[in-house]
């Protein structure tokens, strides 16, 4: 018997979902509690096996594309209609925790399993995606799978990606068993009717305000840049200060310029970070002849992000001129912010209220695969609180109750969208 979404009563198997989160956390390149699962590492490959097993246990049908995105589908009564999508990632940066991304994959499986147990009969198909490489660890570029699905990266640029050992995406995906053409990853237009990603907040607001559900209205736009500086090396005792061309010091000035530009933007949403800074030769008694920096610059608005970037570039050129250092300043990615779909946001909000769960509309300051899904489908995200806002560290934690509430809101939202 089909049921209207409003009359639907579902029960999330919170203990089962926690057990799966724990089991997946043990599949890691580093000992527990650290979770590290870098794209196409042995741990990522075992993680993928675990995801397939969990999808099958939820009664879903699996397909995989040429870059390793895993799709797990429950066919609706009108399977040719655009589907309702959900999902997230299970790759994890070095020294990460167990919830980032994972809650959005295993939580979505549980949401669909709970809908099945409740006898719900979707008209549209429901589909969960485990996106390949949301994290930028391997290739320096985040959201690789969703970027390709949305057609937001050229095939040439994707094929030019190399990891730190010089291995290409094509080489690594072939070794992992993914051999189709990268062109085929792009979704046909109108593939998704709507898309809703469940994720931990990765910030402190929900916990501080004691609100169990966040609903994402905007995702800040990320950009990143690679800066290579060439100076002149030499003996730290013999090369006197007036004649130095120290590449590290030019880099230090650039790092400070990133901080200054972000702070001066006038918007609290502008954030700039130099998270990678390497020097050569890296010896105490040698003047650095080379420096390499990666800059991460984000903003909810493009105009203030562009202004900050111009200031950073001007300061970098000045620092290099002053120090007689040459510079290559290359863009890695410049992605616009995304807006959540108003109607989908409203449905998630209504569903939360009906379940007696207070919700808050939010900006996502981290990026997510939803940044790219929003380009091809009406999209929103459901956030749950995490302890102290911690993420990308082993202490990352969300209570079983919050995880279950997130899965419950996701299940009801997907059910409403599937009618
Ligand atoms: C995603 O992990 C991000 O860096 O926002
Ligand atoms: Mn992450
Ligand atoms: Mn994530």
Coordinates of C-alpha atoms and ligand atoms in Angstrom, one line a residue:
X1 CA 0.0 0.0 0.0
X2 CA 1.4 3.4 -0.9
X3 CA 1.4 6.0 1.8
X4 CA 1.3 9.8 1.7
X5 CA 4.5 11.3 2.9
X6 CA 2.7 13.1 5.7
X7 CA 1.3 10.0 7.3
X8 CA 4.6 8.2 7.1
X9 CA 6.0 6.8 10.3
X10 CA 9.6 5.7 10.1
X11 CA 12.1 4.4 12.6
X12 CA 15.8 5.0 12.1
X13 CA 17.9 2.0 13.3
X14 CA 20.3 4.2 15.2
X15 CA 22.3 1.3 16.7
X16 CA 22.8 -0.2 13.3
X17 CA 23.8 3.1 11.7
X18 CA 26.4 3.7 14.6
X19 CA 27.7 0.2 14.1
X20 CA 28.3 0.8 10.4
X21 CA 30.0 4.2 11.1
X22 CA 32.3 2.4 13.6
X23 CA 33.0 -0.4 11.1
X24 CA 33.9 2.0 8.3
X25 CA 36.1 4.0 10.6
X26 CA 38.3 1.0 11.2
X27 CA 39.1 0.9 7.4
X28 CA 41.9 3.4 7.5
X29 CA 45.5 3.9 6.5
X30 CA 46.3 4.9 10.1
X31 CA 45.5 3.3 13.5
X32 CA 42.2 4.2 15.2
X33 CA 40.9 6.7 16.2
X34 CA 42.6 8.3 13.2
X35 CA 40.8 7.9 9.9
X36 CA 42.8 8.4 6.7
X37 CA 41.3 7.2 3.4
X38 CA 43.0 8.9 0.4
X39 CA 41.5 8.3 -3.0
X40 CA 42.3 4.9 -4.5
X41 CA 44.6 4.0 -1.6
X42 CA 44.2 0.4 -0.3
X43 CA 41.9 1.8 2.5
X44 CA 39.8 3.7 0.0
X45 CA 39.4 0.5 -2.0
X46 CA 38.3 -1.5 1.1
X47 CA 36.1 1.4 2.1
X48 CA 34.4 1.1 -1.4
X49 CA 33.8 -2.6 -0.7
X50 CA 32.2 -1.7 2.6
X51 CA 30.0 0.9 0.9
X52 CA 28.8 -1.6 -1.7
X53 CA 28.0 -4.1 1.0
X54 CA 26.1 -1.5 3.1
X55 CA 24.1 -0.5 -0.1
X56 CA 23.2 -4.1 -0.8
X57 CA 22.1 -4.6 2.8
X58 CA 19.8 -1.5 2.4
X59 CA 18.3 -3.3 -0.6
X60 CA 19.7 -0.9 -3.2
X61 CA 21.0 -1.6 -6.7
X62 CA 24.5 -0.5 -7.5
X63 CA 26.2 1.0 -10.5
X64 CA 29.5 2.8 -10.8
X65 CA 30.8 5.3 -13.3
X66 CA 34.2 5.7 -14.9
X67 CA 35.7 7.8 -12.1
X68 CA 34.4 5.6 -9.3
X69 CA 31.3 7.4 -8.2
X70 CA 29.1 4.7 -6.7
X71 CA 25.3 5.0 -7.2
X72 CA 22.9 3.0 -5.1
X73 CA 19.3 3.2 -6.3
X74 CA 15.8 2.3 -5.2
X75 CA 13.7 2.3 -8.4
X76 CA 10.4 4.3 -8.0
X77 CA 7.1 3.3 -9.6
X78 CA 7.9 5.7 -12.4
X79 CA 11.6 4.9 -12.9
X80 CA 12.0 7.1 -16.0
X81 CA 11.3 10.3 -14.0
X82 CA 14.3 12.3 -12.7
X83 CA 15.4 10.8 -9.4
X84 CA 15.7 12.3 -5.9
X85 CA 19.4 12.1 -5.0
X86 CA 21.4 12.1 -1.8
X87 CA 24.9 11.1 -0.8
X88 CA 28.3 12.4 0.2
X89 CA 31.9 11.0 0.3
X90 CA 33.9 8.4 2.3
X91 CA 37.4 9.5 1.4
X92 CA 39.1 11.2 4.3
X93 CA 42.0 13.5 4.6
X94 CA 45.1 12.4 6.6
X95 CA 44.4 12.5 10.3
X96 CA 40.6 12.9 9.9
X97 CA 37.6 11.6 11.9
X98 CA 34.8 9.2 11.3
X99 CA 31.8 11.4 10.4
X100 CA 32.8 13.8 7.7
X101 CA 31.1 12.5 4.5
X102 CA 30.4 9.1 6.0
X103 CA 27.2 10.3 7.8
X104 CA 25.9 11.4 4.4
X105 CA 26.5 8.1 2.7
X106 CA 25.7 5.5 5.5
X107 CA 23.0 7.9 6.9
X108 CA 21.3 8.0 3.5
X109 CA 21.4 4.2 3.1
X110 CA 19.7 4.0 6.5
X111 CA 17.2 6.7 5.5
X112 CA 16.1 4.6 2.5
X113 CA 16.2 1.3 4.5
X114 CA 13.8 3.0 7.1
X115 CA 11.5 4.1 4.3
X116 CA 11.4 0.6 2.9
X117 CA 10.6 -0.9 6.3
X118 CA 7.8 1.6 6.7
X119 CA 6.3 0.4 3.4
X120 CA 6.8 3.7 1.6
X121 CA 6.5 3.4 -2.2
X122 CA 8.3 6.2 -4.1
X123 CA 7.1 7.4 -7.4
X124 CA 10.5 8.8 -8.3
X125 CA 13.6 6.7 -7.9
X126 CA 15.7 7.4 -4.8
X127 CA 19.5 7.3 -5.3
X128 CA 22.4 7.6 -2.9
X129 CA 25.8 8.6 -4.4
X130 CA 29.2 7.9 -2.8
X131 CA 31.2 10.6 -4.6
X132 CA 34.8 10.0 -5.6
X133 CA 37.4 12.3 -4.0
X134 CA 35.5 15.0 -2.3
X135 CA 38.8 15.7 -0.6
X136 CA 41.6 17.3 -2.5
X137 CA 44.4 15.2 -0.9
X138 CA 45.4 13.1 -3.9
X139 CA 45.2 15.5 -6.8
X140 CA 45.0 18.9 -5.1
X141 CA 41.5 19.4 -6.3
X142 CA 38.3 18.8 -4.3
X143 CA 35.0 17.4 -5.4
X144 CA 36.5 15.5 -8.4
X145 CA 33.6 13.1 -8.8
X146 CA 30.8 15.6 -8.5
X147 CA 32.7 18.1 -10.6
X148 CA 32.8 15.6 -13.5
X149 CA 29.2 14.6 -12.9
X150 CA 28.1 18.3 -13.2
X151 CA 30.4 18.9 -16.2
X152 CA 32.2 21.6 -14.3
X153 CA 35.8 20.5 -15.2
X154 CA 37.1 19.9 -18.7
X155 CA 38.2 16.4 -19.5
X156 CA 41.6 17.8 -20.5
X157 CA 42.0 19.4 -17.1
X158 CA 40.9 16.2 -15.4
X159 CA 43.4 14.2 -17.5
X160 CA 46.2 16.6 -16.6
X161 CA 45.8 15.9 -12.9
X162 CA 48.8 14.3 -11.2
X163 CA 49.4 13.2 -7.7
X164 CA 52.6 13.9 -5.8
X165 CA 54.3 10.9 -7.4
X166 CA 53.4 12.1 -10.8
X167 CA 50.6 9.5 -11.3
X168 CA 47.7 10.6 -13.5
X169 CA 44.0 10.2 -12.8
X170 CA 43.7 7.9 -15.8
X171 CA 46.5 5.6 -14.5
X172 CA 45.1 5.5 -11.0
X173 CA 41.5 4.9 -11.9
X174 CA 42.4 2.2 -14.3
X175 CA 44.4 0.5 -11.5
X176 CA 41.3 0.7 -9.4
X177 CA 39.2 -1.0 -12.1
X178 CA 37.5 2.1 -13.5
X179 CA 38.2 2.2 -17.2
X180 CA 35.3 3.9 -19.1
X181 CA 35.7 7.3 -20.7
X182 CA 35.7 10.3 -18.4
X183 CA 33.2 12.0 -20.7
X184 CA 30.6 9.4 -19.7
X185 CA 30.7 10.6 -16.0
X186 CA 28.7 13.8 -16.8
X187 CA 25.1 13.3 -15.9
X188 CA 22.4 13.7 -18.6
X189 CA 20.5 16.9 -18.1
X190 CA 17.6 16.6 -15.7
X191 CA 19.0 13.4 -14.2
X192 CA 18.1 14.6 -10.6
X193 CA 14.8 16.1 -9.7
X194 CA 16.4 17.3 -6.4
X195 CA 19.4 16.5 -4.3
X196 CA 19.8 16.6 -0.5
X197 CA 23.1 15.9 1.3
X198 CA 23.4 15.1 5.0
X199 CA 26.6 16.2 6.6
X200 CA 28.0 17.2 10.0
X201 CA 28.2 21.0 10.4
X202 CA 32.0 21.2 10.8
X203 CA 31.4 24.4 12.7
X204 CA 30.2 25.2 16.2
X205 CA 26.8 27.0 15.7
X206 CA 24.3 24.2 16.0
X207 CA 25.9 22.8 19.1
X208 CA 26.2 26.3 20.7
X209 CA 22.6 27.1 19.9
X210 CA 21.4 23.7 20.9
X211 CA 19.6 23.2 17.5
X212 CA 19.6 19.7 16.1
X213 CA 19.2 20.5 12.4
X214 CA 20.8 23.0 10.1
X215 CA 19.4 23.6 6.6
X216 CA 21.8 25.0 4.1
X217 CA 20.8 28.0 2.1
X218 CA 24.2 28.9 0.6
X219 CA 27.5 27.2 0.1
X220 CA 30.6 29.5 0.1
X221 CA 32.6 29.5 -3.1
X222 CA 36.1 28.0 -2.7
X223 CA 39.2 28.9 -4.7
X224 CA 42.7 27.8 -4.5
X225 CA 46.1 28.7 -6.0
X226 CA 49.5 27.3 -6.3
X227 CA 52.5 29.7 -5.9
X228 CA 56.0 28.7 -6.8
X229 CA 58.9 31.1 -5.9
X230 CA 62.4 30.9 -7.3
X231 CA 65.1 32.7 -5.4
X232 CA 68.8 32.1 -5.1
X233 CA 70.3 29.6 -2.6
X234 CA 73.6 29.6 -0.9
X235 CA 75.6 29.3 2.3
X236 CA 73.7 30.8 5.3
X237 CA 76.9 32.2 6.7
X238 CA 78.5 33.4 3.5
X239 CA 75.7 35.1 1.6
X240 CA 75.3 38.5 3.2
X241 CA 71.9 40.0 3.9
X242 CA 72.0 42.8 1.3
X243 CA 72.5 40.4 -1.6
X244 CA 70.0 37.7 -0.7
X245 CA 67.1 36.4 -2.9
X246 CA 65.4 34.3 -0.2
X247 CA 62.4 32.5 -1.7
X248 CA 61.0 31.5 1.7
X249 CA 60.8 35.1 2.9
X250 CA 58.9 36.1 -0.2
X251 CA 56.5 33.3 0.6
X252 CA 56.2 34.4 4.2
X253 CA 55.2 37.9 2.9
X254 CA 52.6 36.3 0.6
X255 CA 51.2 34.2 3.5
X256 CA 50.8 37.4 5.6
X257 CA 49.2 39.1 2.6
X258 CA 46.6 36.3 2.4
X259 CA 45.7 36.9 6.0
X260 CA 45.6 40.7 5.6
X261 CA 43.4 40.6 2.5
X262 CA 40.9 38.3 4.1
X263 CA 40.7 40.4 7.2
X264 CA 40.4 43.6 5.2
X265 CA 37.5 42.4 3.1
X266 CA 34.9 43.9 5.3
X267 CA 33.0 40.6 5.2
X268 CA 33.3 37.9 7.9
X269 CA 32.7 35.4 5.1
X270 CA 36.1 36.0 3.5
X271 CA 38.6 33.5 4.7
X272 CA 42.2 32.9 3.4
X273 CA 44.6 30.2 4.4
X274 CA 48.1 29.1 3.4
X275 CA 47.9 25.4 4.3
X276 CA 50.9 24.2 2.3
X277 CA 54.3 25.9 2.5
X278 CA 57.4 23.9 1.4
X279 CA 60.9 25.2 1.0
X280 CA 64.0 23.8 -0.7
X281 CA 66.6 22.7 0.2
X282 CA 65.2 22.8 3.8
X283 CA 68.6 22.9 5.6
X284 CA 69.4 25.1 8.6
X285 CA 72.5 26.5 7.0
X286 CA 71.2 27.1 3.5
X287 CA 69.3 30.1 2.1
X288 CA 66.0 28.7 0.6
X289 CA 66.2 28.9 -3.2
X290 CA 62.7 27.7 -3.7
X291 CA 59.3 28.0 -2.0
X292 CA 56.0 26.4 -2.8
X293 CA 52.7 27.6 -1.3
X294 CA 49.0 26.6 -1.7
X295 CA 46.5 29.3 -0.9
X296 CA 42.8 28.5 -0.1
X297 CA 40.5 31.5 -0.4
X298 CA 36.8 31.4 0.1
X299 CA 33.8 33.7 0.3
X300 CA 30.0 33.6 0.2
X301 CA 30.3 36.4 -2.3
X302 CA 32.4 36.5 -5.5
X303 CA 33.1 40.2 -5.5
X304 CA 34.8 40.3 -2.1
X305 CA 36.7 37.1 -3.0
X306 CA 38.0 38.6 -6.2
X307 CA 39.0 41.8 -4.4
X308 CA 41.0 39.9 -1.9
X309 CA 42.7 37.9 -4.6
X310 CA 43.7 41.1 -6.4
X311 CA 45.2 42.4 -3.2
X312 CA 47.1 39.1 -2.6
X313 CA 48.5 39.1 -6.1
X314 CA 49.6 42.8 -5.9
X315 CA 51.3 42.1 -2.5
X316 CA 53.0 39.0 -3.9
X317 CA 54.4 40.8 -7.0
X318 CA 55.7 43.6 -4.7
X319 CA 57.4 41.1 -2.3
X320 CA 59.0 39.3 -5.3
X321 CA 60.2 42.5 -6.9
X322 CA 61.7 43.7 -3.6
X323 CA 63.5 40.4 -3.0
X324 CA 64.6 39.6 -6.6
X325 CA 62.5 36.4 -6.6
X326 CA 60.5 35.1 -9.5
X327 CA 57.0 33.8 -9.1
X328 CA 54.5 31.5 -10.9
X329 CA 51.0 32.1 -9.5
X330 CA 48.5 29.5 -10.9
X331 CA 44.8 28.9 -10.3
X332 CA 43.9 25.4 -9.1
X333 CA 40.1 26.1 -8.9
X334 CA 37.8 29.1 -8.7
X335 CA 34.3 27.9 -8.0
X336 CA 31.4 30.2 -7.5
X337 CA 29.2 29.9 -4.4
X338 CA 26.0 27.9 -4.7
X339 CA 22.5 28.8 -3.5
X340 CA 20.3 26.2 -2.0
X341 CA 16.9 25.7 -3.8
X342 CA 14.2 27.6 -2.0
X343 CA 11.5 25.0 -2.3
X344 CA 13.8 22.2 -1.2
X345 CA 15.0 24.2 1.7
X346 CA 11.4 24.9 2.7
X347 CA 10.5 21.2 2.5
X348 CA 13.4 20.2 4.8
X349 CA 12.4 22.9 7.2
X350 CA 8.8 21.8 7.3
X351 CA 9.8 18.2 7.7
X352 CA 12.0 19.1 10.7
X353 CA 9.2 21.1 12.3
X354 CA 6.7 18.2 11.9
X355 CA 9.2 15.9 13.6
X356 CA 9.5 18.4 16.5
X357 CA 13.2 19.2 15.6
X358 CA 14.2 22.8 15.7
X359 CA 16.1 23.9 12.6
X360 CA 18.3 26.8 11.5
X361 CA 19.0 28.1 8.0
X362 CA 22.7 28.2 7.5
X363 CA 25.6 29.0 5.2
X364 CA 28.0 26.1 4.6
X365 CA 31.5 27.5 4.9
X366 CA 33.1 24.2 4.0
X367 CA 32.6 23.0 0.4
X368 CA 30.7 19.8 -0.4
X369 CA 29.7 17.8 -3.4
X370 CA 26.4 19.7 -3.2
X371 CA 28.3 22.7 -4.5
X372 CA 28.4 20.9 -7.9
X373 CA 25.0 19.1 -7.6
X374 CA 23.5 22.6 -7.1
X375 CA 24.6 23.4 -10.7
X376 CA 22.6 20.5 -12.1
X377 CA 19.7 20.1 -9.7
X378 CA 17.7 21.9 -7.0
X379 CA 19.8 21.2 -4.0
X380 CA 20.0 21.7 -0.2
X381 CA 22.0 20.1 2.7
X382 CA 21.0 18.9 6.1
X383 CA 23.5 19.7 8.8
X384 CA 23.8 18.0 12.2
X385 CA 25.8 19.3 15.2
X386 CA 29.3 18.1 15.9
X387 CA 31.2 18.4 19.1
X388 CA 33.0 21.8 19.4
X389 CA 32.6 22.2 15.7
X390 CA 35.6 19.9 15.3
X391 CA 36.2 18.3 11.9
X392 CA 39.2 17.1 9.9
X393 CA 40.7 15.7 13.1
X394 CA 40.2 12.4 14.9
X395 CA 38.2 13.9 17.8
X396 CA 35.3 14.7 15.3
X397 CA 32.1 13.5 17.0
X398 CA 28.3 13.6 16.6
X399 CA 26.0 12.0 19.1
X400 CA 24.0 8.9 17.9
X401 CA 20.8 10.9 18.5
X402 CA 21.9 13.8 16.2
X403 CA 23.0 11.3 13.5
X404 CA 19.7 9.5 13.7
X405 CA 17.7 12.8 13.6
X406 CA 19.6 13.9 10.5
X407 CA 18.8 10.5 8.8
X408 CA 15.2 10.9 9.9
X409 CA 14.9 14.4 8.4
X410 CA 16.7 13.2 5.3
X411 CA 14.3 10.2 4.9
X412 CA 11.2 12.4 5.2
X413 CA 12.5 15.1 2.9
X414 CA 13.4 12.5 0.2
X415 CA 10.0 10.9 0.6
X416 CA 8.3 14.2 0.1
X417 CA 10.4 15.0 -3.0
X418 CA 9.8 11.5 -4.4
X419 CA 6.0 11.8 -4.6
Ligands
LIG1 C1 36.0 20.3 2.4 O1 36.5 19.3 3.0 C2 36.5 21.6 2.5 O2 37.7 21.8 2.6 O3 35.6 22.5 2.7
LIG2 MN1 36.3 17.0 4.6
LIG3 MN1 32.8 16.4 3.8

